[in-house]
Amino acid sequence: MEAAYQELRRRLGVVTDLNTAAELLFWDQTVMMPPTGARVRAGQLETIQRLAHEHAVDDEVGRLLEQLRPLEESLPYDSDEASLIRVARHDWEKARRVPPELAAEITRVASEAMEAWVQARAASDFESFRPWLERTLELKRRYVHCFEADGDPYDLLLDDYEPGMRTEEVRAVFDRLREVLPGLIDAAASDEQDAFLSGPFPEDAQLGLSLELLRAWGFTEDSWRLDRTIHPFCSSSGSHDIRLTTRYAEDDLTSLFTAMHEMGHGLYEHGVADSLEGTPLGTGCSSALHESQSRLWENVVGRSLPFWRWFHPRAQAAFPDVLGDVDVEQLHRAVNRVRRSFIRVDADEATYGLHIILRFELEQELLFGDLAVADLPEAWNARFREFMGVDVPEDRLGVLQDVHWSSGSFGYFPTYQLGNVVSVQIWERVREALPGIDAQLEQGEFGPLAAWLEEHVYRHGRKFTPRELLERVVGGPIDPEPYIRYLESKFGSAVAA
Amino acid sequence: MEAAYQELRRRLGVVTDLNTAAELLFWDQTVMMPPTGARVRAGQLETIQRLAHEHAVDDEVGRLLEQLRPLEESLPYDSDEASLIRVARHDWEKARRVPPELAAEITRVASEAMEAWVQARAASDFESFRPWLERTLELKRRYVHCFEADGDPYDLLLDDYEPGMRTEEVRAVFDRLREVLPGLIDAAASDEQDAFLSGPFPEDAQLGLSLELLRAWGFTEDSWRLDRTIHPFCSSSGSHDIRLTTRYAEDDLTSLFTAMHEMGHGLYEHGVADSLEGTPLGTGCSSALHESQSRLWENVVGRSLPFWRWFHPRAQAAFPDVLGDVDVEQLHRAVNRVRRSFIRVDADEATYGLHIILRFELEQELLFGDLAVADLPEAWNARFREFMGVDVPEDRLGVLQDVHWSSGSFGYFPTYQLGNVVSVQIWERVREALPGIDAQLEQGEFGPLAAWLEEHVYRHGRKFTPRELLERVVGGPIDPEPYIRYLESKFGSAVAA
């Protein structure tokens, strides 16, 4: 039995090595690679991903998983061994359902469709992207048909990012937000301009200030990197090689919040227990749980008044000409302004949810309802007007703004907002466990917070489903009320005042 | 037949993708990776290299190679298709001889022995490295025994770097150099110090000057990178993603010559025909041919007086305080000083050969003669005194200076000096083909030289053996006389004068 377990672990280790190598190749492509290297890199990635898939769905893995059932049942549910067998079985059964030819076609079309999307967005030309989106949707429906539908077919897509999450649960959370957010936005939205927020903020000073902040949160040169890219992301090859990326613009401070956001993802990966390294458990639990951590550090901490009491003098020192006369309340208010803007990634905490709910609805209608791709821009714009009360002037600022649909990532968008919701559920537990947390943030003491999150969330890696992990951490299922209380408290008084 | 050829190419493409991905992972490890990422990276590399080996020795590849004999014979010898089949057969037959367990053990021991060497060199403590070298030699002998010996067993090691090269050919070249070099060194060696050569040369100015030079030689940001590392090297994933590395010291100009050297390797890789991309032919022909190009650009061009007539004002502009009063002849003489120094990688053109011949002799005695590892430091120091007339003060400056033996790279050292020899054989052809080459170098016109080398050497990739390629380019076999003429002309008059 021990030999079978070691053999399973070895085989899953090969898959993990290939997947993390592919992640590194992608990081390099985005951050370091000279552009003419793209063709060879595409071939390397295709080869490595195909081999990873072949090894992942190998018959022998299935045989070992069967053989190891008695071991799994004899061990505690949360042991490394039982968890690895359990999660690997879920992965294996899911991966086996998809014929390799379909998986390969999905990968190939995604690559071409992304290229088409880049062009289409630049030209704000939806029509040129339409056939690619139609083909991508068709492939996604074929993907769904590989599985036995015993409920909403969208459940299967959600499961790729949020194992076990059901569409009806998401809908219940989003319906509740849909009731609350418009009123909150009406009350808080402001057209006031904070002139100091447009800089100039020299890039070197932004980098220096970002690093000062990240170091206070746990960034060290021996395990982390911070590089520049166009679309920021966090990449890792396990918990000891974490790579954050950000971008700088002289006329705003977005780079700071991007750095905080990616650092939240990085802290999660960095906190996964060493014993899970080199296995499929050695990464975060789900997209929403991951996003709960990027948002907890970026928003719940990074846009809070206690945090800014610590950070304000540092920001002033970095940008004395621009921020020298701006007091901490002004700055805190400025970085929390609510606006009805078009672009999701620039959205504030109050409006963000509506951007997501719109996508959640439209992608279901595209996939399984009667919304034709040709009618999508009109549907997008009508829905946006309904949600936000403003007209989208061009598709570049509307339906073409996000990469996700071009890459076939249907089911991903809702996890962003679920992450926001979960971030505050977890934060309420943090406040109970660390009653001095506000004072700690004001003092720049982030260690207790990071340690609590590592102990209760990060170290478990992918051992548990999102539902199981949430139950362990907050004692219940996903619940929008803490998040609503948080938004109402923030935008109903302190900031909007 | 066409289907079989496409299937062979596809399979070799997988091997190539894995090998180039491993090269990228190694580049990243050396240049970018946070240090604590090392353990996961070692696992990724081991997995990818093992998979590359498994795919390379697959039975089906052998079957296809047999099936494709008629196609190979029906096509011109230098066609892409016949060359791919021919070279792949050589690779396959060689790789099949080595049992996977031995290959894996060699890789594992090399990794550990290199670690031991790093420690041993830092402490100048040969004794701590001795058991690792003994084990490495034992494994190398077992490797040699996998093949049928029909000549000098060292031939098999040479063949890994210099396909088809025989030990007796190398010995003939080296014997001739052994006759000539000592007298040349006696005549040219100098203890004179050029104070201006110790700077200070600010690192930014070195980088700027290096890039100015590299751009004149063909470096463009869309296909190349230049980064900093401890042990400079050139890495590539095919001909459109070339990564040079160098290092900077404020008190010397070595970084310039390192950049030229690695650029020579890079130009070779960059010049390989696109039609060979993604195949085992899409890289340089051999270690010596590769080194002939790094040395041609670094030494034959980069230390020549015509080149310095172009480069001197640029160097003065970069370092006005240090070089403002140094005229071109002084500078040219300074960068060509001959000294009896201990470290191979710092050696000038006149003494370099002796450093190599010493290693060539000792590694054969260690592997197949009666030199015991315990007696190696003494043998090294005695041979060094015999060759150079100076005493090695400590093993750090002697037997422990190079990484090669720790990584099991026996048979590699001679290719460095063969590269020097070949560089001048090719240069004599260049001078015939481009009679205006000196004037071009003085004007900073490097395009005709680069184009000639691409046409005659680079574009062929790995289609030909070194012997075949040399026959095509210079019309004969390896020959030390052009190199000796070059050294005598250089160190007998212009510089030593």
Short mmCIF file of C-alpha atoms in Angstrom, two decimals, chain A residues 69-353:
data_model
loop_
_atom_site.label_atom_id
_atom_site.label_comp_id
_atom_site.label_asym_id
_atom_site.label_seq_id
_atom_site.Cartn_x
_atom_site.Cartn_y
_atom_site.Cartn_z
CA ARG A 69 -9.20 3.42 -1.32
CA PRO A 70 -8.58 1.37 1.86
CA LEU A 71 -5.58 3.55 2.76
CA GLU A 72 -7.59 6.70 2.15
CA GLU A 73 -10.43 5.45 4.36
CA SER A 74 -8.07 4.41 7.14
CA LEU A 75 -6.51 7.85 7.44
CA PRO A 76 -7.91 11.11 8.81
CA TYR A 77 -9.83 13.07 6.18
CA ASP A 78 -7.48 16.03 6.46
CA SER A 79 -4.23 14.03 6.37
CA ASP A 80 -1.89 14.78 3.47
CA GLU A 81 -2.24 11.24 2.17
CA ALA A 82 -6.04 10.91 2.24
CA SER A 83 -6.41 14.40 0.81
CA LEU A 84 -4.01 13.69 -2.05
CA ILE A 85 -5.86 10.49 -2.99
CA ARG A 86 -9.26 12.18 -2.74
CA VAL A 87 -8.37 15.28 -4.75
CA ALA A 88 -6.38 13.30 -7.32
CA ARG A 89 -9.43 11.07 -7.85
CA HIS A 90 -11.62 14.11 -8.51
CA ASP A 91 -9.06 15.49 -10.96
CA TRP A 92 -8.55 12.14 -12.70
CA GLU A 93 -12.24 11.40 -13.14
CA LYS A 94 -12.86 14.86 -14.53
CA ALA A 95 -9.86 14.85 -16.87
CA ARG A 96 -10.72 11.36 -18.20
CA ARG A 97 -14.08 12.57 -19.43
CA VAL A 98 -12.60 14.93 -22.01
CA PRO A 99 -11.30 13.28 -25.20
CA PRO A 100 -7.69 14.39 -25.88
CA GLU A 101 -8.68 15.64 -29.35
CA LEU A 102 -11.28 17.95 -27.83
CA ALA A 103 -8.85 19.16 -25.16
CA ALA A 104 -6.26 19.86 -27.86
CA GLU A 105 -8.78 21.70 -30.04
CA ILE A 106 -9.90 23.83 -27.10
CA THR A 107 -6.28 24.79 -26.40
CA ARG A 108 -5.57 25.57 -30.04
CA VAL A 109 -8.70 27.60 -30.64
CA ALA A 110 -8.16 29.50 -27.37
CA SER A 111 -4.73 30.56 -28.56
CA GLU A 112 -6.03 31.75 -31.93
CA ALA A 113 -9.16 33.36 -30.46
CA MET A 114 -7.06 35.32 -27.98
CA GLU A 115 -5.03 36.67 -30.86
CA ALA A 116 -8.25 37.67 -32.64
CA TRP A 117 -9.55 39.28 -29.45
CA VAL A 118 -6.39 41.38 -29.06
CA GLN A 119 -6.90 42.75 -32.56
CA ALA A 120 -10.63 43.20 -32.12
CA ARG A 121 -10.27 45.08 -28.85
CA ALA A 122 -7.61 47.38 -30.28
CA ALA A 123 -9.94 48.24 -33.16
CA SER A 124 -13.12 48.13 -31.00
CA ASP A 125 -14.42 45.78 -33.70
CA PHE A 126 -16.69 43.09 -32.22
CA GLU A 127 -17.66 41.71 -35.61
CA SER A 128 -14.13 40.42 -36.29
CA PHE A 129 -14.19 38.58 -32.97
CA ARG A 130 -17.72 37.18 -33.36
CA PRO A 131 -16.84 33.96 -35.28
CA TRP A 132 -14.14 33.15 -32.73
CA LEU A 133 -16.53 33.58 -29.85
CA GLU A 134 -19.10 31.41 -31.61
CA ARG A 135 -16.54 28.66 -32.12
CA THR A 136 -15.33 28.96 -28.53
CA LEU A 137 -18.89 28.65 -27.21
CA GLU A 138 -19.52 25.62 -29.40
CA LEU A 139 -16.39 23.92 -28.04
CA LYS A 140 -17.42 24.79 -24.51
CA ARG A 141 -20.82 23.19 -25.04
CA ARG A 142 -19.09 20.06 -26.35
CA TYR A 143 -16.90 20.12 -23.26
CA VAL A 144 -19.99 20.28 -21.02
CA HIS A 145 -21.53 17.35 -22.90
CA CYS A 146 -18.58 15.17 -21.91
CA PHE A 147 -20.09 15.05 -18.43
CA GLU A 148 -23.35 13.69 -17.08
CA ALA A 149 -25.59 16.66 -16.38
CA ASP A 150 -27.46 16.19 -13.13
CA GLY A 151 -28.33 19.82 -12.65
CA ASP A 152 -27.51 23.16 -14.21
CA PRO A 153 -24.95 22.61 -17.01
CA TYR A 154 -23.16 25.77 -15.88
CA ASP A 155 -22.27 23.89 -12.67
CA LEU A 156 -19.69 21.94 -14.69
CA LEU A 157 -17.94 25.09 -15.78
CA LEU A 158 -17.99 26.58 -12.30
CA ASP A 159 -16.48 23.35 -11.01
CA ASP A 160 -13.32 23.96 -13.07
CA TYR A 161 -12.56 27.00 -10.93
CA GLU A 162 -14.66 26.42 -7.83
CA PRO A 163 -14.91 22.69 -7.18
CA GLY A 164 -18.36 21.72 -5.93
CA MET A 165 -19.88 25.20 -6.27
CA ARG A 166 -23.41 25.19 -7.75
CA THR A 167 -24.93 27.81 -10.01
CA GLU A 168 -27.93 28.24 -7.73
CA GLU A 169 -25.66 29.13 -4.80
CA VAL A 170 -23.92 31.78 -6.87
CA ARG A 171 -27.24 33.11 -8.07
CA ALA A 172 -28.54 33.41 -4.52
CA VAL A 173 -25.48 35.45 -3.50
CA PHE A 174 -25.64 37.62 -6.60
CA ASP A 175 -29.42 38.18 -6.31
CA ARG A 176 -28.88 39.57 -2.83
CA LEU A 177 -26.06 41.86 -4.05
CA ARG A 178 -28.24 42.94 -6.96
CA GLU A 179 -30.80 44.21 -4.42
CA VAL A 180 -28.28 46.17 -2.35
CA LEU A 181 -25.57 47.49 -4.64
CA PRO A 182 -27.54 49.99 -6.76
CA GLY A 183 -28.76 51.92 -3.74
CA LEU A 184 -25.31 51.87 -2.23
CA ILE A 185 -23.78 53.18 -5.44
CA ASP A 186 -26.43 55.90 -5.75
CA ALA A 187 -25.57 57.06 -2.26
CA ALA A 188 -21.79 56.91 -2.60
CA ALA A 189 -20.97 57.64 -6.25
CA SER A 190 -19.20 60.91 -6.77
CA ASP A 191 -17.85 62.86 -9.68
CA GLU A 192 -15.49 64.76 -7.45
CA GLN A 193 -11.92 64.76 -8.74
CA ASP A 194 -8.94 64.45 -6.43
CA ALA A 195 -6.37 66.29 -8.52
CA PHE A 196 -3.47 64.89 -6.48
CA LEU A 197 -4.41 61.34 -7.55
CA SER A 198 -3.19 62.04 -11.05
CA GLY A 199 0.38 62.56 -9.95
CA PRO A 200 2.90 62.82 -11.39
CA PHE A 201 4.20 59.73 -9.56
CA PRO A 202 7.68 58.85 -10.87
CA GLU A 203 7.94 55.13 -11.67
CA ASP A 204 11.06 54.57 -9.58
CA ALA A 205 9.32 56.01 -6.55
CA GLN A 206 6.28 53.79 -7.19
CA LEU A 207 8.54 50.76 -7.36
CA GLY A 208 10.39 51.76 -4.19
CA LEU A 209 7.18 52.37 -2.29
CA SER A 210 5.66 49.11 -3.56
CA LEU A 211 8.69 47.17 -2.37
CA GLU A 212 8.64 48.88 1.02
CA LEU A 213 5.03 47.83 1.39
CA LEU A 214 5.52 44.30 0.08
CA ARG A 215 8.48 43.73 2.39
CA ALA A 216 6.33 44.72 5.34
CA TRP A 217 3.86 42.07 4.19
CA GLY A 218 6.48 39.31 3.83
CA PHE A 219 8.19 39.79 0.47
CA THR A 220 11.86 38.73 0.58
CA GLU A 221 14.30 38.58 -2.32
CA ASP A 222 15.21 34.98 -1.56
CA SER A 223 11.74 33.69 -2.46
CA TRP A 224 9.99 36.43 -4.41
CA ARG A 225 10.33 38.60 -7.52
CA LEU A 226 8.47 41.72 -8.62
CA ASP A 227 8.55 42.49 -12.34
CA ARG A 228 6.79 44.67 -14.82
CA THR A 229 4.18 43.42 -17.27
CA ILE A 230 1.16 44.62 -19.26
CA HIS A 231 -1.53 42.50 -17.57
CA PRO A 232 -0.42 41.92 -13.97
CA PHE A 233 -0.57 38.44 -12.47
CA CYS A 234 1.04 36.25 -9.83
CA SER A 235 2.89 33.11 -10.85
CA SER A 236 4.60 30.46 -8.76
CA SER A 237 6.43 27.15 -9.00
CA GLY A 238 5.43 26.04 -5.52
CA SER A 239 5.65 27.98 -2.30
CA HIS A 240 9.29 29.07 -2.54
CA ASP A 241 9.38 30.84 -5.90
CA ILE A 242 6.68 33.49 -6.08
CA ARG A 243 6.65 35.99 -8.91
CA LEU A 244 4.50 39.09 -8.79
CA THR A 245 4.02 41.39 -11.73
CA THR A 246 2.66 44.91 -11.88
CA ARG A 247 2.58 47.92 -14.17
CA TYR A 248 3.23 51.59 -13.63
CA ALA A 249 1.57 54.72 -14.91
CA GLU A 250 2.96 58.11 -13.91
CA ASP A 251 -0.52 59.56 -13.57
CA ASP A 252 -2.07 57.20 -11.05
CA LEU A 253 -1.31 55.02 -8.04
CA THR A 254 -2.84 51.84 -9.44
CA SER A 255 0.50 50.07 -9.28
CA LEU A 256 0.35 50.10 -5.48
CA PHE A 257 -3.01 48.37 -5.37
CA THR A 258 -1.96 45.96 -8.09
CA ALA A 259 1.11 45.06 -6.06
CA MET A 260 -1.07 44.51 -2.97
CA HIS A 261 -3.51 42.39 -4.98
CA GLU A 262 -0.84 40.16 -6.48
CA MET A 263 0.91 39.97 -3.11
CA GLY A 264 -2.33 38.57 -1.64
CA HIS A 265 -2.23 35.79 -4.23
CA GLY A 266 1.48 35.33 -3.53
CA LEU A 267 1.04 35.09 0.24
CA TYR A 268 -1.49 32.32 -0.32
CA GLU A 269 0.90 30.32 -2.52
CA HIS A 270 3.83 31.05 -0.22
CA GLY A 271 1.88 29.82 2.79
CA VAL A 272 1.02 26.37 1.40
CA ALA A 273 2.62 23.69 3.59
CA ASP A 274 5.95 22.34 2.37
CA SER A 275 4.62 18.80 2.77
CA LEU A 276 2.29 19.45 -0.19
CA GLU A 277 5.06 20.70 -2.48
CA GLY A 278 5.36 18.90 -5.80
CA THR A 279 1.82 17.50 -5.57
CA PRO A 280 -1.48 18.72 -7.02
CA LEU A 281 -2.34 19.94 -3.50
CA GLY A 282 0.54 22.43 -3.47
CA THR A 283 -1.50 25.44 -4.61
CA GLY A 284 -4.56 27.44 -3.56
CA CYS A 285 -7.96 25.84 -3.02
CA SER A 286 -10.00 27.56 -5.74
CA SER A 287 -10.28 30.74 -7.78
CA ALA A 288 -12.68 32.39 -5.33
CA LEU A 289 -10.60 31.50 -2.29
CA HIS A 290 -7.51 32.81 -4.06
CA GLU A 291 -9.30 36.00 -4.97
CA SER A 292 -10.55 36.33 -1.41
CA GLN A 293 -6.92 36.70 -0.38
CA SER A 294 -5.87 39.13 -3.11
CA ARG A 295 -8.91 41.24 -2.25
CA LEU A 296 -8.45 40.93 1.50
CA TRP A 297 -4.94 42.37 1.21
CA GLU A 298 -5.75 44.87 -1.55
CA ASN A 299 -9.11 46.15 -0.35
CA VAL A 300 -10.04 45.10 3.15
CA VAL A 301 -6.54 45.92 4.41
CA GLY A 302 -5.07 48.10 1.66
CA ARG A 303 -7.95 50.57 1.37
CA SER A 304 -8.67 50.73 5.12
CA LEU A 305 -8.09 53.80 7.24
CA PRO A 306 -5.89 51.97 9.82
CA PHE A 307 -3.60 50.80 7.01
CA TRP A 308 -3.37 54.30 5.57
CA ARG A 309 -2.47 55.72 8.96
CA TRP A 310 0.71 53.63 8.63
CA PHE A 311 1.17 54.03 4.90
CA HIS A 312 0.33 57.73 4.48
CA PRO A 313 3.68 59.14 5.69
CA ARG A 314 5.49 56.62 3.49
CA ALA A 315 3.47 57.65 0.46
CA GLN A 316 4.16 61.29 1.29
CA ALA A 317 7.89 60.57 1.51
CA ALA A 318 7.81 58.84 -1.87
CA PHE A 319 5.84 61.62 -3.58
CA PRO A 320 6.50 64.79 -1.53
CA ASP A 321 5.56 67.21 -4.32
CA VAL A 322 2.17 65.66 -4.97
CA LEU A 323 1.10 64.30 -1.59
CA GLY A 324 2.99 66.59 0.79
CA ASP A 325 -0.13 68.59 1.66
CA VAL A 326 -2.66 65.77 1.47
CA ASP A 327 -3.75 64.48 4.86
CA VAL A 328 -4.48 60.83 5.61
CA GLU A 329 -8.27 61.17 5.54
CA GLN A 330 -8.15 62.91 2.15
CA LEU A 331 -5.92 60.21 0.72
CA HIS A 332 -7.98 57.38 2.18
CA ARG A 333 -11.14 58.94 0.77
CA ALA A 334 -9.52 59.44 -2.62
CA VAL A 335 -8.48 55.80 -3.03
CA ASN A 336 -12.01 54.70 -2.15
CA ARG A 337 -14.02 56.90 -4.51
CA VAL A 338 -17.07 55.23 -6.05
CA ARG A 339 -17.62 55.88 -9.77
CA ARG A 340 -19.79 54.39 -12.50
CA SER A 341 -16.93 53.37 -14.78
CA PHE A 342 -16.85 51.07 -17.77
CA ILE A 343 -13.84 48.88 -17.09
CA ARG A 344 -14.16 46.05 -14.59
CA VAL A 345 -10.50 45.95 -13.55
CA ASP A 346 -10.61 49.66 -12.69
CA ALA A 347 -13.87 49.36 -10.73
CA ASP A 348 -14.14 50.31 -7.05
CA GLU A 349 -15.48 47.97 -4.39
CA ALA A 350 -19.06 49.23 -4.63
CA THR A 351 -19.55 48.89 -8.38
CA TYR A 352 -17.37 45.81 -8.97
CA GLY A 353 -20.13 43.34 -8.19
#
